[in-house]
Amino acid sequence: MAMAGGARDVLTRLLEAGNGVLRCEPAWVARDFLPPGRRLGLPENAYDVGDRGAICERWLASTTKADNRVGPEDEGLSHVVGEHGERLLLRDAVAADPAAILGAAYAASHPAGLGRLAKIFDYAHRLPYHIHPPQEFASLVGRNAKDESYHFLPGVDPGAHPETFFGVHPWIAEQSAHEVLLPYLVDWDSDLILRHARAELQVADEGFHVPSGVLHAPGTALTLELQEDSDVLSMFQALNAGRIISKDLLFKDVLPRDRDKHGERFPLGFVDWEVNGDPWFYENRHLSPQPVVGADGDGEETWVFYSTSKYAGKRLVVPPGGVHRLREPGVYSVFAWTGDGRLAGHEVRGGEPGRDELVVTHDAATREHEVANTGSEDLVVFLFFGPDLHTEAPSIAGRAR
């Protein structure tokens, strides 16, 4: 809840106290279709949350509400906090004074706000094969599409199934044999739909770019994800981790009239068959770290989320005692993965929720600021940017696009 004086007054005080930088509380998100991987740093007894399921995700600097069947009204939404008990939803802060956070020009051209969602997902079993409807279909239910990208975090157990199924076998697209998937959606009793997909190993410090309209079943590696600001999906796999998933999730973002008229054929329309059946899918969607041109200081900056104008993200590694200088084109958020340091004058500490997450607003981001490693191990931080901010981010050098 915003304190007396309204959201704008609270935001003004927080920005003045933080010199344009806001600290975020962790936002934990429960899911009820899979058990948690228990690698998010919570106490063991904190993962299971009754009817809500279990804490399987952490959303970072989020203005997106988790679209769960049950749960608190603010699930998935980040709060910014002050040293004197101030607490305000980041979503409300952006709405109260967009220019103060985004900058006047960017706020005018991007009325949706930050326009991206970063998260960590942590599951004990592979996620079921599913798809995010492209914008033309997401618009039918008043939602945004959900292009997304992954980066597999190092130094943790990758879990039992560190491989992701993507797309469909090329012959399905080449021969327009799209209805080969239909019986699995109608019968809704097995996981055999995966026989038509291809699996790729989840390698630490690498990732993939997955546009809306691509079928995928992410593996168990602890995954940092950057995506469009949305929580839409359609589940295509019935049996997962020994249980049948509710078929309602196949139609989660389908209008009742379309379900009644077209049944299971309607979600098949979400599939971009050309991209799903691309024989060079790996080459055209795989993300390996790419150096940032013109980096300034002791640290190493690499692009880890790129090849799209919808969001971008970097990893910065600063060695012990090192100082690195940043000047960014606009607002960004920060997640510290390991190490101790200071970023734009604020303490960051990897592995300590509540001290590992910041929002650097436009004014602070666009002036030179320092990242200093004050600890004895590498300081590793990730920086997340919204649409159209980093035009120099690279593209995947694939076989064909």
mmCIF file of C-alpha atoms in Angstrom:
data_model
loop_
_atom_site.group_PDB
_atom_site.id
_atom_site.type_symbol
_atom_site.label_atom_id
_atom_site.label_comp_id
_atom_site.label_asym_id
_atom_site.label_seq_id
_atom_site.Cartn_x
_atom_site.Cartn_y
_atom_site.Cartn_z
ATOM 1 C CA MET A 1 0.000 0.000 0.000
ATOM 2 C CA ALA A 2 1.170 3.520 -0.763
ATOM 3 C CA MET A 3 1.710 5.690 2.299
ATOM 4 C CA ALA A 4 -0.232 8.884 3.062
ATOM 5 C CA GLY A 5 0.315 11.560 0.456
ATOM 6 C CA GLY A 6 -0.230 9.249 -2.497
ATOM 7 C CA ALA A 7 1.970 7.188 -4.769
ATOM 8 C CA ARG A 8 3.591 10.188 -6.442
ATOM 9 C CA ASP A 9 4.683 11.694 -3.127
ATOM 10 C CA VAL A 10 6.146 8.390 -1.966
ATOM 11 C CA LEU A 11 7.951 7.964 -5.278
ATOM 12 C CA THR A 12 9.389 11.467 -5.087
ATOM 13 C CA ARG A 13 10.808 10.785 -1.631
ATOM 14 C CA LEU A 14 12.282 7.463 -2.713
ATOM 15 C CA LEU A 15 13.900 8.975 -5.799
ATOM 16 C CA GLU A 16 15.380 11.839 -3.788
ATOM 17 C CA ALA A 17 16.726 9.465 -1.129
ATOM 18 C CA GLY A 18 18.153 7.078 -3.711
ATOM 19 C CA ASN A 19 19.474 9.688 -6.150
ATOM 20 C CA GLY A 20 17.304 8.202 -8.889
ATOM 21 C CA VAL A 21 17.749 4.546 -7.901
ATOM 22 C CA LEU A 22 14.991 2.407 -6.349
ATOM 23 C CA ARG A 23 15.418 -0.789 -4.339
ATOM 24 C CA CYS A 24 13.018 -3.693 -4.970
ATOM 25 C CA GLU A 25 11.690 -6.368 -2.653
ATOM 26 C CA PRO A 26 11.687 -9.895 -4.131
ATOM 27 C CA ALA A 27 8.398 -10.925 -5.789
ATOM 28 C CA TRP A 28 7.766 -14.653 -5.350
ATOM 29 C CA VAL A 29 5.332 -16.460 -7.668
ATOM 30 C CA ALA A 30 3.644 -19.809 -7.021
ATOM 31 C CA ARG A 31 2.608 -22.339 -9.660
ATOM 32 C CA ASP A 32 0.367 -25.354 -9.063
ATOM 33 C CA PHE A 33 1.240 -27.679 -11.974
ATOM 34 C CA LEU A 34 4.832 -28.660 -11.030
ATOM 35 C CA PRO A 35 6.950 -29.045 -7.885
ATOM 36 C CA PRO A 36 9.639 -26.417 -7.190
ATOM 37 C CA GLY A 37 13.341 -26.906 -7.757
ATOM 38 C CA ARG A 38 14.060 -25.238 -4.377
ATOM 39 C CA ARG A 39 17.034 -23.215 -5.688
ATOM 40 C CA LEU A 40 15.661 -19.694 -5.105
ATOM 41 C CA GLY A 41 17.298 -19.194 -1.719
ATOM 42 C CA LEU A 42 14.153 -19.512 0.398
ATOM 43 C CA PRO A 43 13.950 -21.545 3.624
ATOM 44 C CA GLU A 44 12.838 -25.102 2.902
ATOM 45 C CA ASN A 45 9.471 -24.600 4.596
ATOM 46 C CA ALA A 46 8.684 -21.498 2.525
ATOM 47 C CA TYR A 47 8.264 -23.143 -0.886
ATOM 48 C CA ASP A 48 4.963 -24.967 -0.310
ATOM 49 C CA VAL A 49 2.041 -22.521 -0.175
ATOM 50 C CA GLY A 50 -1.079 -24.683 0.013
ATOM 51 C CA ASP A 51 -3.756 -24.263 -2.656
ATOM 52 C CA ARG A 52 -1.472 -21.923 -4.585
ATOM 53 C CA GLY A 53 1.016 -24.748 -5.175
ATOM 54 C CA ALA A 54 4.670 -23.913 -4.539
ATOM 55 C CA ILE A 55 7.049 -21.022 -5.078
ATOM 56 C CA CYS A 56 8.662 -21.826 -8.428
ATOM 57 C CA GLU A 57 9.513 -18.385 -9.795
ATOM 58 C CA ARG A 58 10.871 -15.026 -8.751
ATOM 59 C CA TRP A 59 9.862 -12.020 -10.827
ATOM 60 C CA LEU A 60 12.308 -9.122 -11.030
ATOM 61 C CA ALA A 61 11.353 -5.426 -11.130
ATOM 62 C CA SER A 62 7.954 -6.596 -12.304
ATOM 63 C CA THR A 63 4.923 -4.520 -13.225
ATOM 64 C CA THR A 64 3.099 -7.667 -14.413
ATOM 65 C CA LYS A 65 0.577 -9.514 -12.284
ATOM 66 C CA ALA A 66 0.880 -13.302 -12.280
ATOM 67 C CA ASP A 67 -2.196 -14.787 -13.940
ATOM 68 C CA ASN A 68 -2.789 -17.578 -11.426
ATOM 69 C CA ARG A 69 -6.001 -19.367 -10.490
ATOM 70 C CA VAL A 70 -5.616 -18.437 -6.823
ATOM 71 C CA GLY A 71 -3.206 -16.146 -5.037
ATOM 72 C CA PRO A 72 -2.749 -12.680 -3.574
ATOM 73 C CA GLU A 73 -3.801 -9.642 -5.570
ATOM 74 C CA ASP A 74 -0.207 -8.462 -5.916
ATOM 75 C CA GLU A 75 1.335 -11.810 -6.894
ATOM 76 C CA GLY A 76 4.153 -11.189 -9.344
ATOM 77 C CA LEU A 77 4.179 -7.437 -8.774
ATOM 78 C CA SER A 78 7.365 -5.904 -7.361
ATOM 79 C CA HIS A 79 7.393 -3.339 -4.572
ATOM 80 C CA VAL A 80 9.971 -0.570 -4.272
ATOM 81 C CA VAL A 81 10.981 0.157 -0.702
ATOM 82 C CA GLY A 82 12.742 2.837 1.311
ATOM 83 C CA GLU A 83 14.978 2.812 4.351
ATOM 84 C CA HIS A 84 12.216 4.248 6.541
ATOM 85 C CA GLY A 85 9.407 1.807 5.811
ATOM 86 C CA GLU A 86 8.151 3.304 2.554
ATOM 87 C CA ARG A 87 6.650 0.675 0.249
ATOM 88 C CA LEU A 88 5.037 1.135 -3.147
ATOM 89 C CA LEU A 89 4.131 -1.114 -6.060
ATOM 90 C CA LEU A 90 6.541 -0.469 -8.916
ATOM 91 C CA ARG A 91 3.521 -0.574 -11.229
ATOM 92 C CA ASP A 92 1.893 2.231 -9.240
ATOM 93 C CA ALA A 93 5.116 4.213 -9.229
ATOM 94 C CA VAL A 94 5.370 4.057 -13.019
ATOM 95 C CA ALA A 95 1.705 5.022 -13.369
ATOM 96 C CA ALA A 96 2.030 7.915 -10.892
ATOM 97 C CA ASP A 97 4.958 9.598 -12.662
ATOM 98 C CA PRO A 98 6.061 7.836 -15.861
ATOM 99 C CA ALA A 99 8.536 10.552 -16.813
ATOM 100 C CA ALA A 100 10.351 10.335 -13.482
ATOM 101 C CA ILE A 101 11.132 6.669 -14.052
ATOM 102 C CA LEU A 102 11.204 6.282 -17.842
ATOM 103 C CA GLY A 103 12.245 9.775 -18.911
ATOM 104 C CA ALA A 104 9.789 12.119 -20.609
ATOM 105 C CA ALA A 105 10.511 11.150 -24.211
ATOM 106 C CA TYR A 106 10.490 7.396 -23.598
ATOM 107 C CA ALA A 107 7.343 7.626 -21.456
ATOM 108 C CA ALA A 108 5.577 9.488 -24.268
ATOM 109 C CA SER A 109 6.539 6.913 -26.897
ATOM 110 C CA HIS A 110 6.046 3.867 -24.649
ATOM 111 C CA PRO A 111 2.816 4.385 -22.695
ATOM 112 C CA ALA A 112 2.809 0.727 -21.595
ATOM 113 C CA GLY A 113 5.656 1.522 -19.178
ATOM 114 C CA LEU A 114 8.690 -0.692 -18.660
ATOM 115 C CA GLY A 115 7.380 -3.123 -21.261
ATOM 116 C CA ARG A 116 9.400 -6.154 -20.180
ATOM 117 C CA LEU A 117 9.422 -8.806 -17.470
ATOM 118 C CA ALA A 118 12.509 -10.475 -16.015
ATOM 119 C CA LYS A 119 12.187 -13.601 -13.898
ATOM 120 C CA ILE A 120 13.969 -16.651 -12.559
ATOM 121 C CA PHE A 121 12.170 -19.951 -12.929
ATOM 122 C CA ASP A 122 13.031 -22.964 -10.846
ATOM 123 C CA TYR A 123 11.243 -26.277 -11.418
ATOM 124 C CA ALA A 124 12.075 -29.833 -10.353
ATOM 125 C CA HIS A 125 10.601 -31.244 -13.585
ATOM 126 C CA ARG A 126 10.612 -30.086 -17.170
ATOM 127 C CA LEU A 127 7.859 -27.607 -17.950
ATOM 128 C CA PRO A 128 5.117 -28.973 -20.205
ATOM 129 C CA TYR A 129 5.162 -28.300 -23.953
ATOM 130 C CA HIS A 130 3.294 -25.046 -24.436
ATOM 131 C CA ILE A 131 3.040 -21.934 -26.578
ATOM 132 C CA HIS A 132 2.496 -18.201 -26.153
ATOM 133 C CA PRO A 133 -0.071 -16.825 -28.591
ATOM 134 C CA PRO A 134 1.245 -14.266 -31.103
ATOM 135 C CA GLN A 135 -0.084 -10.720 -30.794
ATOM 136 C CA GLU A 136 -2.996 -11.182 -33.200
ATOM 137 C CA PHE A 137 -4.377 -13.892 -30.917
ATOM 138 C CA ALA A 138 -3.299 -12.346 -27.610
ATOM 139 C CA SER A 139 -5.197 -9.201 -28.616
ATOM 140 C CA LEU A 140 -8.439 -11.199 -28.790
ATOM 141 C CA VAL A 141 -8.298 -11.609 -25.003
ATOM 142 C CA GLY A 142 -6.888 -8.144 -24.296
ATOM 143 C CA ARG A 143 -3.313 -9.304 -23.643
ATOM 144 C CA ASN A 144 0.197 -8.794 -24.957
ATOM 145 C CA ALA A 145 2.211 -11.400 -26.810
ATOM 146 C CA LYS A 146 5.073 -13.058 -24.985
ATOM 147 C CA ASP A 147 8.338 -13.320 -26.879
ATOM 148 C CA GLU A 148 10.943 -14.547 -24.390
ATOM 149 C CA SER A 149 14.624 -15.361 -24.029
ATOM 150 C CA TYR A 150 16.552 -17.573 -21.615
ATOM 151 C CA HIS A 151 19.940 -17.496 -19.911
ATOM 152 C CA PHE A 152 20.944 -20.564 -17.904
ATOM 153 C CA LEU A 153 22.504 -19.581 -14.598
ATOM 154 C CA PRO A 154 25.862 -21.135 -13.633
ATOM 155 C CA GLY A 155 27.045 -22.678 -10.398
ATOM 156 C CA VAL A 156 23.838 -24.494 -9.427
ATOM 157 C CA ASP A 157 22.489 -28.017 -9.942
ATOM 158 C CA PRO A 158 20.894 -28.110 -13.422
ATOM 159 C CA GLY A 159 18.251 -30.568 -12.256
ATOM 160 C CA ALA A 160 17.094 -33.906 -13.625
ATOM 161 C CA HIS A 161 16.222 -32.828 -17.174
ATOM 162 C CA PRO A 162 18.463 -29.962 -18.361
ATOM 163 C CA GLU A 163 17.201 -29.957 -21.937
ATOM 164 C CA THR A 164 14.415 -28.044 -23.657
ATOM 165 C CA PHE A 165 12.117 -29.339 -26.372
ATOM 166 C CA PHE A 166 11.545 -26.793 -29.142
ATOM 167 C CA GLY A 167 9.285 -26.548 -32.178
ATOM 168 C CA VAL A 168 8.340 -29.481 -34.384
ATOM 169 C CA HIS A 169 10.204 -31.766 -36.744
ATOM 170 C CA PRO A 170 10.822 -29.971 -40.059
ATOM 171 C CA TRP A 171 8.705 -32.397 -42.109
ATOM 172 C CA ILE A 172 5.574 -31.288 -40.261
ATOM 173 C CA ALA A 173 6.030 -27.722 -41.477
ATOM 174 C CA GLU A 174 7.322 -28.689 -44.924
ATOM 175 C CA GLN A 175 4.338 -30.982 -45.605
ATOM 176 C CA SER A 176 1.761 -28.772 -43.804
ATOM 177 C CA ALA A 177 0.960 -31.808 -41.664
ATOM 178 C CA HIS A 178 -0.196 -29.544 -38.848
ATOM 179 C CA GLU A 179 -3.000 -31.756 -37.640
ATOM 180 C CA VAL A 180 -0.539 -34.460 -36.621
ATOM 181 C CA LEU A 181 -0.614 -32.671 -33.229
ATOM 182 C CA LEU A 182 -4.403 -32.548 -32.989
ATOM 183 C CA PRO A 183 -5.082 -36.040 -31.547
ATOM 184 C CA TYR A 184 -2.859 -35.291 -28.536
ATOM 185 C CA LEU A 185 -4.893 -32.166 -27.797
ATOM 186 C CA VAL A 186 -8.201 -33.995 -28.218
ATOM 187 C CA ASP A 187 -7.314 -37.128 -26.230
ATOM 188 C CA TRP A 188 -5.445 -35.169 -23.533
ATOM 189 C CA ASP A 189 -4.002 -38.229 -21.820
ATOM 190 C CA SER A 190 -0.242 -38.456 -22.538
ATOM 191 C CA ASP A 191 3.070 -36.690 -23.103
ATOM 192 C CA LEU A 192 3.648 -38.323 -26.485
ATOM 193 C CA ILE A 193 3.232 -35.025 -28.320
ATOM 194 C CA LEU A 194 6.928 -34.521 -27.461
ATOM 195 C CA ARG A 195 7.840 -37.173 -30.040
ATOM 196 C CA HIS A 196 7.311 -34.457 -32.660
ATOM 197 C CA ALA A 197 9.729 -31.944 -31.067
ATOM 198 C CA ARG A 198 13.533 -31.634 -30.812
ATOM 199 C CA ALA A 199 15.515 -31.269 -27.581
ATOM 200 C CA GLU A 200 18.488 -28.944 -26.986
ATOM 201 C CA LEU A 201 20.847 -29.112 -24.005
ATOM 202 C CA GLN A 202 20.685 -26.248 -21.506
ATOM 203 C CA VAL A 203 24.294 -25.071 -21.177
ATOM 204 C CA ALA A 204 25.243 -22.720 -18.326
ATOM 205 C CA ASP A 205 25.936 -19.124 -19.419
ATOM 206 C CA GLU A 206 24.122 -19.676 -22.734
ATOM 207 C CA GLY A 207 20.469 -19.441 -23.762
ATOM 208 C CA PHE A 208 17.804 -19.206 -26.477
ATOM 209 C CA HIS A 209 15.494 -16.636 -28.049
ATOM 210 C CA VAL A 210 11.920 -17.942 -28.320
ATOM 211 C CA PRO A 211 9.374 -15.795 -30.180
ATOM 212 C CA SER A 212 5.651 -16.038 -29.569
ATOM 213 C CA GLY A 213 4.153 -18.833 -31.650
ATOM 214 C CA VAL A 214 6.986 -21.295 -30.876
ATOM 215 C CA LEU A 215 6.202 -24.516 -29.008
ATOM 216 C CA HIS A 216 8.636 -25.220 -26.181
ATOM 217 C CA ALA A 217 9.055 -27.349 -23.048
ATOM 218 C CA PRO A 218 11.814 -25.764 -20.909
ATOM 219 C CA GLY A 219 14.135 -28.052 -18.960
ATOM 220 C CA THR A 220 15.127 -28.000 -15.309
ATOM 221 C CA ALA A 221 18.202 -25.728 -15.400
ATOM 222 C CA LEU A 222 17.778 -22.674 -13.192
ATOM 223 C CA THR A 223 16.814 -20.097 -15.787
ATOM 224 C CA LEU A 224 16.947 -16.332 -15.966
ATOM 225 C CA GLU A 225 14.305 -15.188 -18.428
ATOM 226 C CA LEU A 226 13.625 -11.853 -20.091
ATOM 227 C CA GLN A 227 10.352 -11.472 -21.953
ATOM 228 C CA GLU A 228 7.592 -9.203 -23.088
ATOM 229 C CA ASP A 229 5.284 -7.892 -20.388
ATOM 230 C CA SER A 230 2.708 -10.707 -20.389
ATOM 231 C CA ASP A 231 1.607 -14.004 -18.830
ATOM 232 C CA VAL A 232 -0.333 -15.641 -21.691
ATOM 233 C CA LEU A 233 -0.024 -19.298 -22.685
ATOM 234 C CA SER A 234 -1.684 -22.376 -24.122
ATOM 235 C CA MET A 235 -0.637 -25.782 -22.759
ATOM 236 C CA PHE A 236 -0.188 -28.512 -25.388
ATOM 237 C CA GLN A 237 1.055 -31.378 -23.186
ATOM 238 C CA ALA A 238 -1.455 -33.255 -21.034
ATOM 239 C CA LEU A 239 0.739 -35.533 -18.900
ATOM 240 C CA ASN A 240 3.732 -34.097 -17.076
ATOM 241 C CA ALA A 241 5.634 -35.158 -13.941
ATOM 242 C CA GLY A 242 3.223 -38.041 -13.452
ATOM 243 C CA ARG A 243 -0.024 -36.069 -13.451
ATOM 244 C CA ILE A 244 -2.605 -34.873 -15.951
ATOM 245 C CA ILE A 245 -2.709 -31.094 -16.295
ATOM 246 C CA SER A 246 -6.098 -29.412 -16.448
ATOM 247 C CA LYS A 247 -7.202 -29.139 -20.065
ATOM 248 C CA ASP A 248 -8.469 -25.673 -19.232
ATOM 249 C CA LEU A 249 -4.859 -24.523 -19.649
ATOM 250 C CA LEU A 250 -5.011 -25.457 -23.342
ATOM 251 C CA PHE A 251 -7.761 -22.830 -23.612
ATOM 252 C CA LYS A 252 -6.460 -20.429 -20.949
ATOM 253 C CA ASP A 253 -6.267 -17.468 -23.363
ATOM 254 C CA VAL A 254 -9.000 -18.514 -25.796
ATOM 255 C CA LEU A 255 -12.401 -16.830 -25.887
ATOM 256 C CA PRO A 256 -15.298 -19.180 -25.001
ATOM 257 C CA ARG A 257 -16.895 -18.558 -28.411
ATOM 258 C CA ASP A 258 -13.718 -19.677 -30.201
ATOM 259 C CA ARG A 259 -13.418 -22.755 -28.003
ATOM 260 C CA ASP A 260 -17.044 -23.669 -28.691
ATOM 261 C CA LYS A 261 -16.743 -23.122 -32.448
ATOM 262 C CA HIS A 262 -13.286 -24.564 -33.182
ATOM 263 C CA GLY A 263 -12.392 -26.724 -30.173
ATOM 264 C CA GLU A 264 -8.808 -28.005 -30.048
ATOM 265 C CA ARG A 265 -8.085 -26.762 -33.572
ATOM 266 C CA PHE A 266 -8.144 -23.145 -32.399
ATOM 267 C CA PRO A 267 -4.904 -23.265 -30.343
ATOM 268 C CA LEU A 268 -3.149 -24.873 -33.328
ATOM 269 C CA GLY A 269 -3.593 -21.485 -34.984
ATOM 270 C CA PHE A 270 -1.114 -20.039 -32.483
ATOM 271 C CA VAL A 271 1.735 -22.045 -34.045
ATOM 272 C CA ASP A 272 4.148 -20.276 -36.407
ATOM 273 C CA TRP A 273 4.876 -23.373 -38.444
ATOM 274 C CA GLU A 274 7.786 -21.899 -40.414
ATOM 275 C CA VAL A 275 9.741 -20.970 -37.295
ATOM 276 C CA ASN A 276 8.789 -24.155 -35.408
ATOM 277 C CA GLY A 277 9.902 -26.342 -38.286
ATOM 278 C CA ASP A 278 13.079 -24.402 -39.098
ATOM 279 C CA PRO A 279 15.790 -27.059 -39.711
ATOM 280 C CA TRP A 280 18.327 -24.492 -38.442
ATOM 281 C CA PHE A 281 16.334 -23.660 -35.319
ATOM 282 C CA TYR A 282 19.362 -23.977 -33.012
ATOM 283 C CA GLU A 283 21.591 -21.787 -35.172
ATOM 284 C CA ASN A 284 18.882 -19.125 -35.503
ATOM 285 C CA ARG A 285 17.714 -19.059 -31.868
ATOM 286 C CA HIS A 286 20.755 -19.930 -29.729
ATOM 287 C CA LEU A 287 22.166 -17.109 -27.574
ATOM 288 C CA SER A 288 25.828 -17.100 -26.552
ATOM 289 C CA PRO A 289 27.334 -14.122 -24.678
ATOM 290 C CA GLN A 290 28.489 -11.375 -27.043
ATOM 291 C CA PRO A 291 30.931 -8.607 -26.013
ATOM 292 C CA VAL A 292 29.594 -5.090 -25.502
ATOM 293 C CA VAL A 293 31.482 -2.628 -27.681
ATOM 294 C CA GLY A 294 32.999 0.307 -25.815
ATOM 295 C CA ALA A 295 32.740 -1.084 -22.267
ATOM 296 C CA ASP A 296 34.559 1.192 -19.811
ATOM 297 C CA GLY A 297 36.428 -0.069 -16.758
ATOM 298 C CA ASP A 298 37.658 -3.211 -15.060
ATOM 299 C CA GLY A 299 34.566 -5.288 -15.729
ATOM 300 C CA GLU A 300 33.474 -7.476 -18.632
ATOM 301 C CA GLU A 301 30.143 -6.581 -20.240
ATOM 302 C CA THR A 302 28.414 -9.088 -22.514
ATOM 303 C CA TRP A 303 25.041 -9.166 -24.208
ATOM 304 C CA VAL A 304 23.059 -12.202 -23.064
ATOM 305 C CA PHE A 305 19.568 -11.135 -24.224
ATOM 306 C CA TYR A 306 19.532 -9.742 -27.753
ATOM 307 C CA SER A 307 18.336 -10.270 -31.348
ATOM 308 C CA THR A 308 15.047 -8.447 -30.707
ATOM 309 C CA SER A 309 13.920 -4.838 -30.303
ATOM 310 C CA LYS A 310 11.402 -5.870 -27.622
ATOM 311 C CA TYR A 311 13.941 -6.103 -24.783
ATOM 312 C CA ALA A 312 17.674 -6.452 -24.172
ATOM 313 C CA GLY A 313 19.902 -7.593 -21.341
ATOM 314 C CA LYS A 314 23.556 -7.602 -20.332
ATOM 315 C CA ARG A 315 25.754 -9.459 -17.867
ATOM 316 C CA LEU A 316 28.460 -7.460 -16.100
ATOM 317 C CA VAL A 317 31.289 -9.223 -14.271
ATOM 318 C CA VAL A 318 33.543 -7.029 -12.096
ATOM 319 C CA PRO A 319 36.584 -8.646 -10.418
ATOM 320 C CA PRO A 320 37.414 -8.101 -6.737
ATOM 321 C CA GLY A 321 38.577 -4.530 -6.204
ATOM 322 C CA GLY A 322 37.512 -3.535 -9.698
ATOM 323 C CA VAL A 323 35.451 -0.520 -10.755
ATOM 324 C CA HIS A 324 33.376 -0.350 -13.915
ATOM 325 C CA ARG A 325 31.618 2.672 -15.394
ATOM 326 C CA LEU A 326 28.179 2.620 -17.017
ATOM 327 C CA ARG A 327 26.117 5.108 -18.968
ATOM 328 C CA GLU A 328 22.938 3.654 -20.423
ATOM 329 C CA PRO A 329 20.337 5.063 -22.845
ATOM 330 C CA GLY A 330 17.478 4.763 -20.370
ATOM 331 C CA VAL A 331 15.868 3.087 -17.382
ATOM 332 C CA TYR A 332 17.013 -0.416 -16.489
ATOM 333 C CA SER A 333 16.723 -2.891 -13.648
ATOM 334 C CA VAL A 334 19.484 -4.838 -11.927
ATOM 335 C CA PHE A 335 19.743 -8.339 -10.490
ATOM 336 C CA ALA A 336 22.920 -9.315 -8.623
ATOM 337 C CA TRP A 337 23.700 -13.004 -9.005
ATOM 338 C CA THR A 338 26.957 -13.347 -7.032
ATOM 339 C CA GLY A 339 29.346 -11.138 -5.101
ATOM 340 C CA ASP A 340 29.177 -7.879 -3.172
ATOM 341 C CA GLY A 341 29.450 -4.358 -4.431
ATOM 342 C CA ARG A 342 27.950 -0.954 -4.999
ATOM 343 C CA LEU A 343 26.030 0.148 -8.079
ATOM 344 C CA ALA A 344 25.307 3.853 -8.547
ATOM 345 C CA GLY A 345 26.034 4.276 -4.836
ATOM 346 C CA HIS A 346 23.750 1.452 -3.655
ATOM 347 C CA GLU A 347 24.790 -1.785 -2.022
ATOM 348 C CA VAL A 348 24.124 -4.954 -4.001
ATOM 349 C CA ARG A 349 24.711 -8.447 -2.695
ATOM 350 C CA GLY A 350 24.165 -11.590 -4.736
ATOM 351 C CA GLY A 351 22.262 -14.367 -3.014
ATOM 352 C CA GLU A 352 20.497 -12.064 -0.546
ATOM 353 C CA PRO A 353 16.935 -11.300 -1.675
ATOM 354 C CA GLY A 354 16.117 -7.736 -0.726
ATOM 355 C CA ARG A 355 19.692 -6.536 -1.381
ATOM 356 C CA ASP A 356 20.121 -7.912 -4.902
ATOM 357 C CA GLU A 357 17.604 -5.942 -6.965
ATOM 358 C CA LEU A 358 17.465 -2.306 -8.107
ATOM 359 C CA VAL A 359 15.706 -0.082 -10.633
ATOM 360 C CA VAL A 360 17.955 2.608 -12.104
ATOM 361 C CA THR A 361 15.621 5.304 -13.416
ATOM 362 C CA HIS A 362 16.232 7.346 -16.562
ATOM 363 C CA ASP A 363 18.080 10.275 -14.999
ATOM 364 C CA ALA A 364 20.443 8.045 -13.019
ATOM 365 C CA ALA A 365 20.960 5.613 -15.914
ATOM 366 C CA THR A 366 21.880 8.266 -18.469
ATOM 367 C CA ARG A 367 24.582 9.895 -16.359
ATOM 368 C CA GLU A 368 27.853 8.072 -15.752
ATOM 369 C CA HIS A 369 27.688 5.815 -12.699
ATOM 370 C CA GLU A 370 29.994 3.229 -11.210
ATOM 371 C CA VAL A 371 29.783 -0.443 -10.312
ATOM 372 C CA ALA A 372 32.408 -1.337 -7.708
ATOM 373 C CA ASN A 373 33.243 -4.798 -6.414
ATOM 374 C CA THR A 374 33.705 -4.562 -2.637
ATOM 375 C CA GLY A 375 33.968 -8.308 -2.006
ATOM 376 C CA SER A 376 36.388 -11.164 -2.484
ATOM 377 C CA GLU A 377 34.698 -12.913 -5.447
ATOM 378 C CA ASP A 378 33.494 -11.756 -8.840
ATOM 379 C CA LEU A 379 30.503 -9.436 -8.715
ATOM 380 C CA VAL A 380 28.062 -10.700 -11.362
ATOM 381 C CA VAL A 381 25.057 -8.530 -12.137
ATOM 382 C CA PHE A 382 22.459 -8.621 -14.908
ATOM 383 C CA LEU A 383 20.948 -5.487 -16.454
ATOM 384 C CA PHE A 384 17.491 -5.585 -18.086
ATOM 385 C CA PHE A 385 16.184 -3.059 -20.628
ATOM 386 C CA GLY A 386 12.770 -2.543 -22.170
ATOM 387 C CA PRO A 387 11.792 -2.177 -25.826
ATOM 388 C CA ASP A 388 13.748 0.052 -28.198
ATOM 389 C CA LEU A 389 16.325 1.212 -25.637
ATOM 390 C CA HIS A 390 19.448 -0.571 -26.858
ATOM 391 C CA THR A 391 19.535 -0.330 -30.638
ATOM 392 C CA GLU A 392 23.154 -1.515 -30.762
ATOM 393 C CA ALA A 393 22.387 -4.937 -29.262
ATOM 394 C CA PRO A 394 23.528 -7.606 -31.735
ATOM 395 C CA SER A 395 21.543 -10.127 -33.739
ATOM 396 C CA ILE A 396 22.065 -13.874 -33.730
ATOM 397 C CA ALA A 397 24.553 -14.822 -36.409
ATOM 398 C CA GLY A 398 22.561 -17.873 -37.469
ATOM 399 C CA ARG A 399 22.491 -19.993 -40.592
ATOM 400 C CA ALA A 400 19.390 -18.237 -41.902
ATOM 401 C CA ARG A 401 16.718 -15.875 -40.646
#
